[in-house]
C-alpha positions as YAML, in Angstrom:
chain: A
units: angstrom
residues:
- id: 1
  name: UNK
  ca: [96.39, 88.18, 112.48]
- id: 2
  name: UNK
  ca: [94.93, 88.37, 115.58]
- id: 3
  name: UNK
  ca: [97.41, 91.65, 115.79]
- id: 4
  name: UNK
  ca: [96.10, 93.49, 112.98]
- id: 5
  name: UNK
  ca: [92.60, 93.19, 113.75]
- id: 6
  name: UNK
  ca: [93.24, 94.85, 116.55]
- id: 7
  name: UNK
  ca: [95.18, 97.56, 114.80]
- id: 8
  name: UNK
  ca: [92.11, 97.96, 112.69]
- id: 9
  name: UNK
  ca: [89.57, 97.80, 114.98]
- id: 10
  name: UNK
  ca: [87.25, 101.38, 115.97]
- id: 11
  name: UNK
  ca: [87.83, 100.49, 119.71]
- id: 12
  name: UNK
  ca: [91.62, 101.28, 118.41]
- id: 13
  name: UNK
  ca: [91.12, 103.83, 116.80]
- id: 14
  name: UNK
  ca: [89.73, 105.62, 119.52]
- id: 15
  name: UNK
  ca: [91.84, 105.04, 122.44]
- id: 16
  name: UNK
  ca: [94.36, 106.87, 120.13]
- id: 17
  name: UNK
  ca: [91.53, 109.62, 118.85]
- id: 18
  name: UNK
  ca: [91.29, 110.26, 122.75]
- id: 19
  name: UNK
  ca: [94.96, 110.07, 124.24]
- id: 20
  name: UNK
  ca: [95.83, 112.10, 121.10]
- id: 21
  name: UNK
  ca: [93.24, 114.68, 121.48]
- id: 22
  name: UNK
  ca: [93.27, 115.23, 125.58]
- id: 23
  name: UNK
  ca: [97.65, 115.54, 124.54]
- id: 24
  name: UNK
  ca: [96.94, 118.08, 122.20]
- id: 25
  name: UNK
  ca: [94.16, 119.97, 125.09]
- id: 26
  name: UNK
  ca: [97.37, 119.62, 127.20]
- id: 27
  name: UNK
  ca: [99.51, 121.54, 124.32]
- id: 28
  name: UNK
  ca: [96.55, 124.22, 123.20]
- id: 29
  name: UNK
  ca: [96.84, 125.34, 127.40]
- id: 30
  name: UNK
  ca: [100.59, 125.64, 127.53]
- id: 31
  name: UNK
  ca: [100.11, 127.98, 123.67]
- id: 32
  name: UNK
  ca: [97.54, 130.07, 124.63]
- id: 33
  name: UNK
  ca: [99.26, 130.71, 128.34]
- id: 34
  name: UNK
  ca: [102.54, 131.79, 126.41]
- id: 35
  name: UNK
  ca: [100.21, 133.43, 123.26]
- id: 36
  name: UNK
  ca: [98.38, 135.33, 125.87]
- id: 37
  name: UNK
  ca: [101.52, 137.40, 126.36]
- id: 38
  name: UNK
  ca: [101.04, 139.22, 123.55]
- id: 39
  name: UNK
  ca: [98.23, 140.84, 125.49]
- id: 40
  name: UNK
  ca: [99.57, 141.05, 129.38]
- id: 41
  name: UNK
  ca: [103.39, 142.03, 129.07]
- id: 42
  name: UNK
  ca: [105.17, 142.93, 126.40]
- id: 43
  name: UNK
  ca: [107.30, 142.22, 122.78]
- id: 44
  name: UNK
  ca: [111.05, 140.73, 124.48]
- id: 45
  name: UNK
  ca: [108.93, 138.70, 127.04]
- id: 46
  name: UNK
  ca: [106.80, 136.93, 124.28]
- id: 47
  name: UNK
  ca: [109.84, 136.81, 122.08]
- id: 48
  name: UNK
  ca: [111.96, 135.71, 124.91]
- id: 49
  name: UNK
  ca: [109.47, 132.23, 124.35]
- id: 50
  name: UNK
  ca: [109.53, 132.35, 121.22]
- id: 51
  name: UNK
  ca: [112.62, 131.61, 121.63]
- id: 52
  name: UNK
  ca: [113.35, 129.13, 124.55]
- id: 53
  name: UNK
  ca: [110.25, 127.80, 122.32]
- id: 54
  name: UNK
  ca: [112.08, 127.47, 119.46]
- id: 55
  name: UNK
  ca: [115.49, 126.16, 120.95]
- id: 56
  name: UNK
  ca: [114.50, 124.29, 124.34]
- id: 57
  name: UNK
  ca: [115.39, 120.26, 123.71]
- id: 58
  name: UNK
  ca: [113.12, 119.01, 125.53]
- id: 59
  name: UNK
  ca: [110.40, 121.83, 124.63]
- id: 60
  name: UNK
  ca: [111.93, 120.35, 120.44]
- id: 61
  name: UNK
  ca: [110.48, 117.12, 121.51]
- id: 62
  name: UNK
  ca: [107.15, 118.30, 122.86]
- id: 63
  name: UNK
  ca: [106.87, 119.60, 119.60]
- id: 64
  name: UNK
  ca: [107.70, 116.79, 117.21]
- id: 65
  name: UNK
  ca: [105.12, 114.59, 119.06]
- id: 66
  name: UNK
  ca: [102.27, 117.90, 119.21]
- id: 67
  name: UNK
  ca: [102.65, 117.05, 114.93]
- id: 68
  name: UNK
  ca: [102.34, 113.96, 115.15]
- id: 69
  name: UNK
  ca: [100.02, 113.60, 117.65]
- id: 70
  name: UNK
  ca: [98.51, 116.51, 115.19]
- id: 71
  name: UNK
  ca: [98.83, 114.34, 112.77]
- id: 72
  name: UNK
  ca: [97.49, 111.28, 114.04]
- id: 73
  name: UNK
  ca: [94.39, 112.05, 115.88]
- id: 74
  name: UNK
  ca: [93.62, 113.87, 111.36]
- id: 75
  name: UNK
  ca: [93.62, 110.61, 109.96]
- id: 76
  name: UNK
  ca: [91.67, 108.73, 112.91]
- id: 77
  name: UNK
  ca: [89.26, 111.12, 112.46]
- id: 78
  name: UNK
  ca: [89.50, 109.92, 109.16]
- id: 79
  name: UNK
  ca: [89.73, 106.28, 109.53]
- id: 80
  name: UNK
  ca: [87.11, 106.55, 111.16]
- id: 81
  name: UNK
  ca: [84.33, 108.22, 109.56]
- id: 82
  name: UNK
  ca: [84.89, 106.07, 106.58]
- id: 83
  name: UNK
  ca: [84.59, 103.41, 109.07]
- id: 84
  name: UNK
  ca: [81.38, 103.95, 110.85]
- id: 85
  name: UNK
  ca: [80.22, 105.06, 106.94]
- id: 86
  name: UNK
  ca: [80.65, 101.92, 105.51]
- id: 87
  name: UNK
  ca: [79.02, 99.93, 108.53]
- id: 88
  name: UNK
  ca: [75.64, 102.29, 107.75]
- id: 89
  name: UNK
  ca: [75.16, 102.94, 103.65]
- id: 90
  name: UNK
  ca: [72.17, 102.71, 103.59]
- id: 91
  name: UNK
  ca: [69.91, 105.23, 106.25]
- id: 92
  name: UNK
  ca: [67.56, 104.54, 108.36]
- id: 93
  name: UNK
  ca: [64.24, 105.44, 106.30]
- id: 94
  name: UNK
  ca: [63.35, 107.39, 109.57]
- id: 95
  name: UNK
  ca: [65.80, 109.27, 111.77]
- id: 96
  name: UNK
  ca: [65.65, 112.50, 113.97]
- id: 97
  name: UNK
  ca: [69.51, 112.85, 114.97]
- id: 98
  name: UNK
  ca: [68.96, 116.29, 116.59]
- id: 99
  name: UNK
  ca: [66.92, 114.22, 119.27]
- id: 100
  name: UNK
  ca: [69.63, 112.48, 119.58]
- id: 101
  name: UNK
  ca: [72.77, 114.00, 119.33]
- id: 102
  name: UNK
  ca: [74.34, 116.92, 119.23]
- id: 103
  name: UNK
  ca: [75.05, 119.19, 116.75]
- id: 104
  name: UNK
  ca: [79.62, 118.93, 116.81]
- id: 105
  name: UNK
  ca: [78.65, 114.71, 117.38]
- id: 106
  name: UNK
  ca: [76.62, 114.58, 114.21]
- id: 107
  name: UNK
  ca: [80.09, 117.36, 112.56]
- id: 108
  name: UNK
  ca: [83.13, 116.14, 114.22]
- id: 109
  name: UNK
  ca: [84.41, 115.31, 110.65]
- id: 110
  name: UNK
  ca: [84.02, 117.88, 108.93]
- id: 111
  name: UNK
  ca: [84.55, 120.51, 112.84]
- id: 112
  name: UNK
  ca: [88.22, 118.63, 112.07]
- id: 113
  name: UNK
  ca: [88.87, 119.08, 108.74]
- id: 114
  name: UNK
  ca: [88.19, 123.50, 109.21]
- id: 115
  name: UNK
  ca: [90.79, 122.78, 112.25]
- id: 116
  name: UNK
  ca: [93.04, 121.16, 109.97]
- id: 117
  name: UNK
  ca: [92.84, 123.37, 107.47]
- id: 118
  name: UNK
  ca: [93.49, 126.25, 109.73]
- id: 119
  name: UNK
  ca: [96.30, 124.20, 111.54]
- id: 120
  name: UNK
  ca: [98.68, 124.27, 108.04]
- id: 121
  name: UNK
  ca: [97.21, 127.78, 107.71]
- id: 122
  name: UNK
  ca: [99.02, 129.83, 110.48]
- id: 123
  name: UNK
  ca: [102.14, 127.50, 110.60]
- id: 124
  name: UNK
  ca: [102.51, 129.26, 107.18]
- id: 125
  name: UNK
  ca: [101.98, 131.90, 108.06]
- id: 126
  name: UNK
  ca: [103.69, 131.88, 111.99]
- id: 127
  name: UNK
  ca: [106.31, 128.78, 112.45]
- id: 128
  name: UNK
  ca: [107.55, 128.81, 108.74]
- id: 129
  name: UNK
  ca: [108.22, 132.32, 109.22]
- id: 130
  name: UNK
  ca: [110.21, 131.66, 112.64]
- id: 131
  name: UNK
  ca: [112.35, 128.96, 111.10]
- id: 132
  name: UNK
  ca: [112.66, 129.12, 107.87]
- id: 133
  name: UNK
  ca: [112.29, 133.24, 106.33]
- id: 134
  name: UNK
  ca: [116.02, 134.60, 105.77]
- id: 135
  name: UNK
  ca: [114.01, 137.93, 105.96]
- id: 136
  name: UNK
  ca: [112.87, 137.39, 109.50]
- id: 137
  name: UNK
  ca: [113.54, 140.18, 111.36]
- id: 138
  name: UNK
  ca: [115.43, 140.84, 114.54]
- id: 139
  name: UNK
  ca: [114.39, 142.04, 118.25]
- id: 140
  name: UNK
  ca: [116.03, 145.10, 118.39]
- id: 141
  name: UNK
  ca: [116.44, 148.24, 119.90]
- id: 142
  name: UNK
  ca: [117.79, 151.42, 119.65]
- id: 143
  name: UNK
  ca: [121.13, 153.00, 121.48]
- id: 144
  name: UNK
  ca: [122.68, 156.95, 121.31]
- id: 145
  name: UNK
  ca: [126.40, 156.80, 120.47]
- id: 146
  name: UNK
  ca: [128.11, 160.15, 119.96]
- id: 147
  name: UNK
  ca: [124.62, 161.87, 119.20]
- id: 148
  name: UNK
  ca: [124.48, 158.77, 116.29]
- id: 149
  name: UNK
  ca: [120.83, 156.13, 117.50]
- id: 150
  name: UNK
  ca: [121.19, 153.33, 116.08]
- id: 151
  name: UNK
  ca: [119.22, 150.29, 116.26]
- id: 152
  name: UNK
  ca: [121.11, 147.17, 117.80]
- id: 153
  name: UNK
  ca: [119.68, 142.84, 117.50]
- id: 154
  name: UNK
  ca: [119.02, 141.67, 121.39]
- id: 155
  name: UNK
  ca: [121.11, 139.40, 122.31]
- id: 156
  name: UNK
  ca: [120.64, 136.62, 125.36]
- id: 157
  name: UNK
  ca: [123.98, 136.02, 125.70]
- id: 158
  name: UNK
  ca: [127.06, 137.95, 127.03]
- id: 159
  name: UNK
  ca: [129.96, 138.40, 125.01]
- id: 160
  name: UNK
  ca: [132.25, 141.65, 125.03]
- id: 161
  name: UNK
  ca: [129.95, 142.79, 122.27]
- id: 162
  name: UNK
  ca: [126.33, 141.51, 122.92]
- id: 163
  name: UNK
  ca: [124.65, 143.60, 120.33]
- id: 164
  name: UNK
  ca: [125.12, 144.61, 116.92]
- id: 165
  name: UNK
  ca: [123.77, 147.28, 114.54]
- id: 166
  name: UNK
  ca: [120.95, 146.03, 111.86]
- id: 167
  name: UNK
  ca: [119.83, 147.27, 108.48]
- id: 168
  name: UNK
  ca: [116.93, 149.17, 107.94]
- id: 169
  name: UNK
  ca: [116.00, 145.72, 107.01]
- id: 170
  name: UNK
  ca: [115.81, 144.02, 110.74]
- id: 171
  name: UNK
  ca: [118.98, 142.03, 110.24]
- id: 172
  name: UNK
  ca: [122.25, 142.05, 111.24]
- id: 173
  name: UNK
  ca: [125.07, 143.45, 108.45]
- id: 174
  name: UNK
  ca: [127.58, 141.36, 106.80]
- id: 175
  name: UNK
  ca: [129.51, 143.58, 107.10]
- id: 176
  name: UNK
  ca: [129.20, 143.52, 110.96]
- id: 177
  name: UNK
  ca: [129.51, 140.31, 110.46]
- id: 178
  name: UNK
  ca: [133.09, 140.14, 108.82]
- id: 179
  name: UNK
  ca: [134.55, 143.13, 110.64]
- id: 180
  name: UNK
  ca: [134.24, 141.33, 114.00]
- id: 181
  name: UNK
  ca: [135.43, 137.94, 111.60]
- id: 182
  name: UNK
  ca: [132.25, 136.13, 113.09]
- id: 183
  name: UNK
  ca: [129.94, 133.50, 111.43]
- id: 184
  name: UNK
  ca: [126.09, 133.53, 111.12]
- id: 185
  name: UNK
  ca: [124.74, 130.18, 111.41]
- id: 186
  name: UNK
  ca: [120.74, 131.32, 110.59]
- id: 187
  name: UNK
  ca: [119.15, 134.32, 111.67]
- id: 188
  name: UNK
  ca: [119.45, 133.90, 115.35]
- id: 189
  name: UNK
  ca: [122.72, 132.16, 116.13]
- id: 190
  name: UNK
  ca: [126.21, 134.63, 115.66]
- id: 191
  name: UNK
  ca: [129.56, 132.59, 116.35]
- id: 192
  name: UNK
  ca: [133.36, 133.24, 116.25]
- id: 193
  name: UNK
  ca: [135.52, 131.34, 113.98]
- id: 194
  name: UNK
  ca: [136.28, 128.77, 116.21]
- id: 195
  name: UNK
  ca: [132.68, 127.71, 116.10]
- id: 196
  name: UNK
  ca: [131.41, 129.34, 119.90]
- id: 197
  name: UNK
  ca: [127.87, 130.71, 119.99]
- id: 198
  name: UNK
  ca: [129.07, 134.56, 121.60]
- id: 199
  name: UNK
  ca: [126.05, 135.87, 120.91]
- id: 200
  name: UNK
  ca: [121.79, 134.69, 120.02]
- id: 201
  name: UNK
  ca: [119.91, 136.98, 119.18]
- id: 202
  name: UNK
  ca: [116.16, 136.89, 119.54]
- id: 203
  name: UNK
  ca: [113.73, 137.05, 116.50]
- id: 204
  name: UNK
  ca: [110.69, 138.95, 116.89]
- id: 205
  name: UNK
  ca: [107.92, 137.52, 116.41]
- id: 206
  name: UNK
  ca: [105.52, 139.42, 118.32]
- id: 207
  name: UNK
  ca: [106.24, 142.83, 114.93]
- id: 208
  name: UNK
  ca: [105.60, 139.64, 112.89]
- id: 209
  name: UNK
  ca: [101.97, 138.41, 114.29]
- id: 210
  name: UNK
  ca: [100.88, 142.33, 115.59]
- id: 211
  name: UNK
  ca: [101.66, 142.85, 111.58]
- id: 212
  name: UNK
  ca: [99.46, 139.93, 110.15]
- id: 213
  name: UNK
  ca: [96.57, 140.97, 112.88]
- id: 214
  name: UNK
  ca: [97.04, 145.22, 112.20]
- id: 215
  name: UNK
  ca: [97.32, 144.92, 108.85]
- id: 216
  name: UNK
  ca: [95.29, 147.76, 106.45]
- id: 217
  name: UNK
  ca: [94.17, 145.50, 103.10]
- id: 218
  name: UNK
  ca: [94.01, 142.22, 105.13]
- id: 219
  name: UNK
  ca: [94.33, 142.41, 109.06]
- id: 220
  name: UNK
  ca: [90.47, 142.51, 109.86]
- id: 221
  name: UNK
  ca: [90.13, 138.98, 107.69]
- id: 222
  name: UNK
  ca: [92.31, 137.55, 108.98]
- id: 223
  name: UNK
  ca: [91.30, 138.34, 112.60]
- id: 224
  name: UNK
  ca: [87.39, 137.50, 111.93]
- id: 225
  name: UNK
  ca: [88.40, 134.19, 110.34]
- id: 226
  name: UNK
  ca: [90.41, 133.38, 113.15]
- id: 227
  name: UNK
  ca: [87.67, 133.93, 115.45]
- id: 228
  name: UNK
  ca: [86.07, 131.99, 112.99]
- id: 229
  name: UNK
  ca: [88.22, 128.69, 113.32]
- id: 230
  name: UNK
  ca: [87.39, 129.04, 116.66]
- id: 231
  name: UNK
  ca: [84.66, 129.32, 116.46]
- id: 232
  name: UNK
  ca: [85.02, 126.30, 115.36]
- id: 233
  name: UNK
  ca: [87.31, 124.54, 117.94]
- id: 234
  name: UNK
  ca: [84.68, 125.53, 120.26]
- id: 235
  name: UNK
  ca: [82.01, 123.27, 119.02]
- id: 236
  name: UNK
  ca: [84.57, 120.30, 118.38]
- id: 237
  name: UNK
  ca: [86.18, 120.17, 121.66]
- id: 238
  name: UNK
  ca: [82.62, 120.49, 123.18]
- id: 239
  name: UNK
  ca: [82.19, 116.66, 121.74]
- id: 240
  name: UNK
  ca: [85.78, 115.70, 121.61]
- id: 241
  name: UNK
  ca: [87.36, 116.69, 125.87]
- id: 242
  name: UNK
  ca: [83.75, 114.71, 126.73]
- id: 243
  name: UNK
  ca: [83.94, 111.74, 124.24]
- id: 244
  name: UNK
  ca: [87.33, 111.30, 124.74]
- id: 245
  name: UNK
  ca: [86.92, 110.05, 128.55]
- id: 246
  name: UNK
  ca: [84.63, 107.91, 127.38]
- id: 247
  name: UNK
  ca: [86.31, 105.95, 124.44]
- id: 248
  name: UNK
  ca: [88.97, 105.44, 127.20]
- id: 249
  name: UNK
  ca: [86.12, 104.24, 130.09]
- id: 250
  name: UNK
  ca: [86.78, 107.42, 132.41]
- id: 251
  name: UNK
  ca: [83.55, 108.09, 133.24]
- id: 252
  name: UNK
  ca: [81.19, 107.02, 135.84]
- id: 253
  name: UNK
  ca: [77.99, 107.98, 137.92]
- id: 254
  name: UNK
  ca: [80.09, 110.50, 139.73]
- id: 255
  name: UNK
  ca: [82.74, 111.63, 138.11]
- id: 256
  name: UNK
  ca: [80.65, 111.99, 134.81]
- id: 257
  name: UNK
  ca: [79.60, 115.23, 135.92]
- id: 258
  name: UNK
  ca: [82.35, 116.66, 136.55]
- id: 259
  name: UNK
  ca: [84.24, 115.53, 133.58]
- id: 260
  name: UNK
  ca: [81.76, 116.88, 131.51]
- id: 261
  name: UNK
  ca: [81.15, 120.58, 133.60]
- id: 262
  name: UNK
  ca: [84.87, 121.05, 133.17]
- id: 263
  name: UNK
  ca: [85.29, 120.43, 129.51]
- id: 264
  name: UNK
  ca: [82.31, 122.47, 128.59]
- id: 265
  name: UNK
  ca: [83.79, 124.50, 130.20]
- id: 266
  name: UNK
  ca: [87.33, 124.58, 128.41]
- id: 267
  name: UNK
  ca: [86.07, 124.04, 125.20]
- id: 268
  name: UNK
  ca: [84.37, 127.36, 125.40]
- id: 269
  name: UNK
  ca: [87.12, 129.55, 127.46]
- id: 270
  name: UNK
  ca: [90.32, 127.90, 125.69]
- id: 271
  name: UNK
  ca: [89.03, 129.38, 122.18]
- id: 272
  name: UNK
  ca: [87.92, 131.87, 123.59]
- id: 273
  name: UNK
  ca: [91.17, 133.03, 125.35]
- id: 274
  name: UNK
  ca: [91.94, 132.07, 122.06]
- id: 275
  name: UNK
  ca: [89.74, 134.81, 119.84]
- id: 276
  name: UNK
  ca: [90.75, 137.05, 121.93]
- id: 277
  name: UNK
  ca: [94.34, 138.00, 121.03]
- id: 278
  name: UNK
  ca: [93.95, 139.01, 117.10]
- id: 279
  name: UNK
  ca: [90.69, 141.02, 118.07]
- id: 280
  name: UNK
  ca: [93.09, 142.70, 120.95]
- id: 281
  name: UNK
  ca: [95.79, 143.36, 118.67]
- id: 282
  name: UNK
  ca: [93.69, 144.65, 115.51]
- id: 283
  name: UNK
  ca: [91.48, 147.27, 117.29]
- id: 284
  name: UNK
  ca: [93.06, 147.65, 120.65]
- id: 285
  name: UNK
  ca: [96.75, 147.75, 120.65]
- id: 286
  name: UNK
  ca: [97.72, 151.05, 119.72]
...
């Protein structure tokens, strides 16, 4: 009974909210550093980063932990919101919430819901395509031979034939696979008859991302919605980052000012840099 009461208590939920929230802040930092290559690097390095993030075993484990944290953080937040509502079903006769709390603290549930919707749509547009889209193009480069220019898939493993011709759609021609008696397990991995991997091609996530934000019909709207979502994220972090440390009891007269300063800086800088990426792609990338 005591154990059940502990799991249902608001204090326990706040602990989990704090821990998953701080973990997701670490994820945001790493994700931002990778995505900034869209501004400060080239397609090759960004696609290599995307391949590493989807193939490295350690990163895969962290990815599953991130997915679970997002789900747990969202569910825990909803439960806390209902629990707080149930604890005070009738409002005060006279209240002035803006004088005692910030906009973000009063609307964390709403802000979190908007962010959750953004995460789902973001994963559909990029994550799902990267993992499941059978028409996902492969990174390529042009090779000239005997006066004939052809696009070839770029691989990262050395082999007697490290590159393969691409179809106009950007995928490896099935006849090429048959000619070399190879088997394409998915869009990136090619094995020989013994099942040994001899080629790992890079999916062209850079091309997909740029096309999404530069689309003539929907690119501007996608950019504006992304920026708006980052503004919502900024407000959510503005309260959530500092609140996490408070929930964990890690505040004191000595450290609280530093936590507030770093939390405010994080809540402004990280969403602003995320927002800068689609703005750069849509308006400035040639």
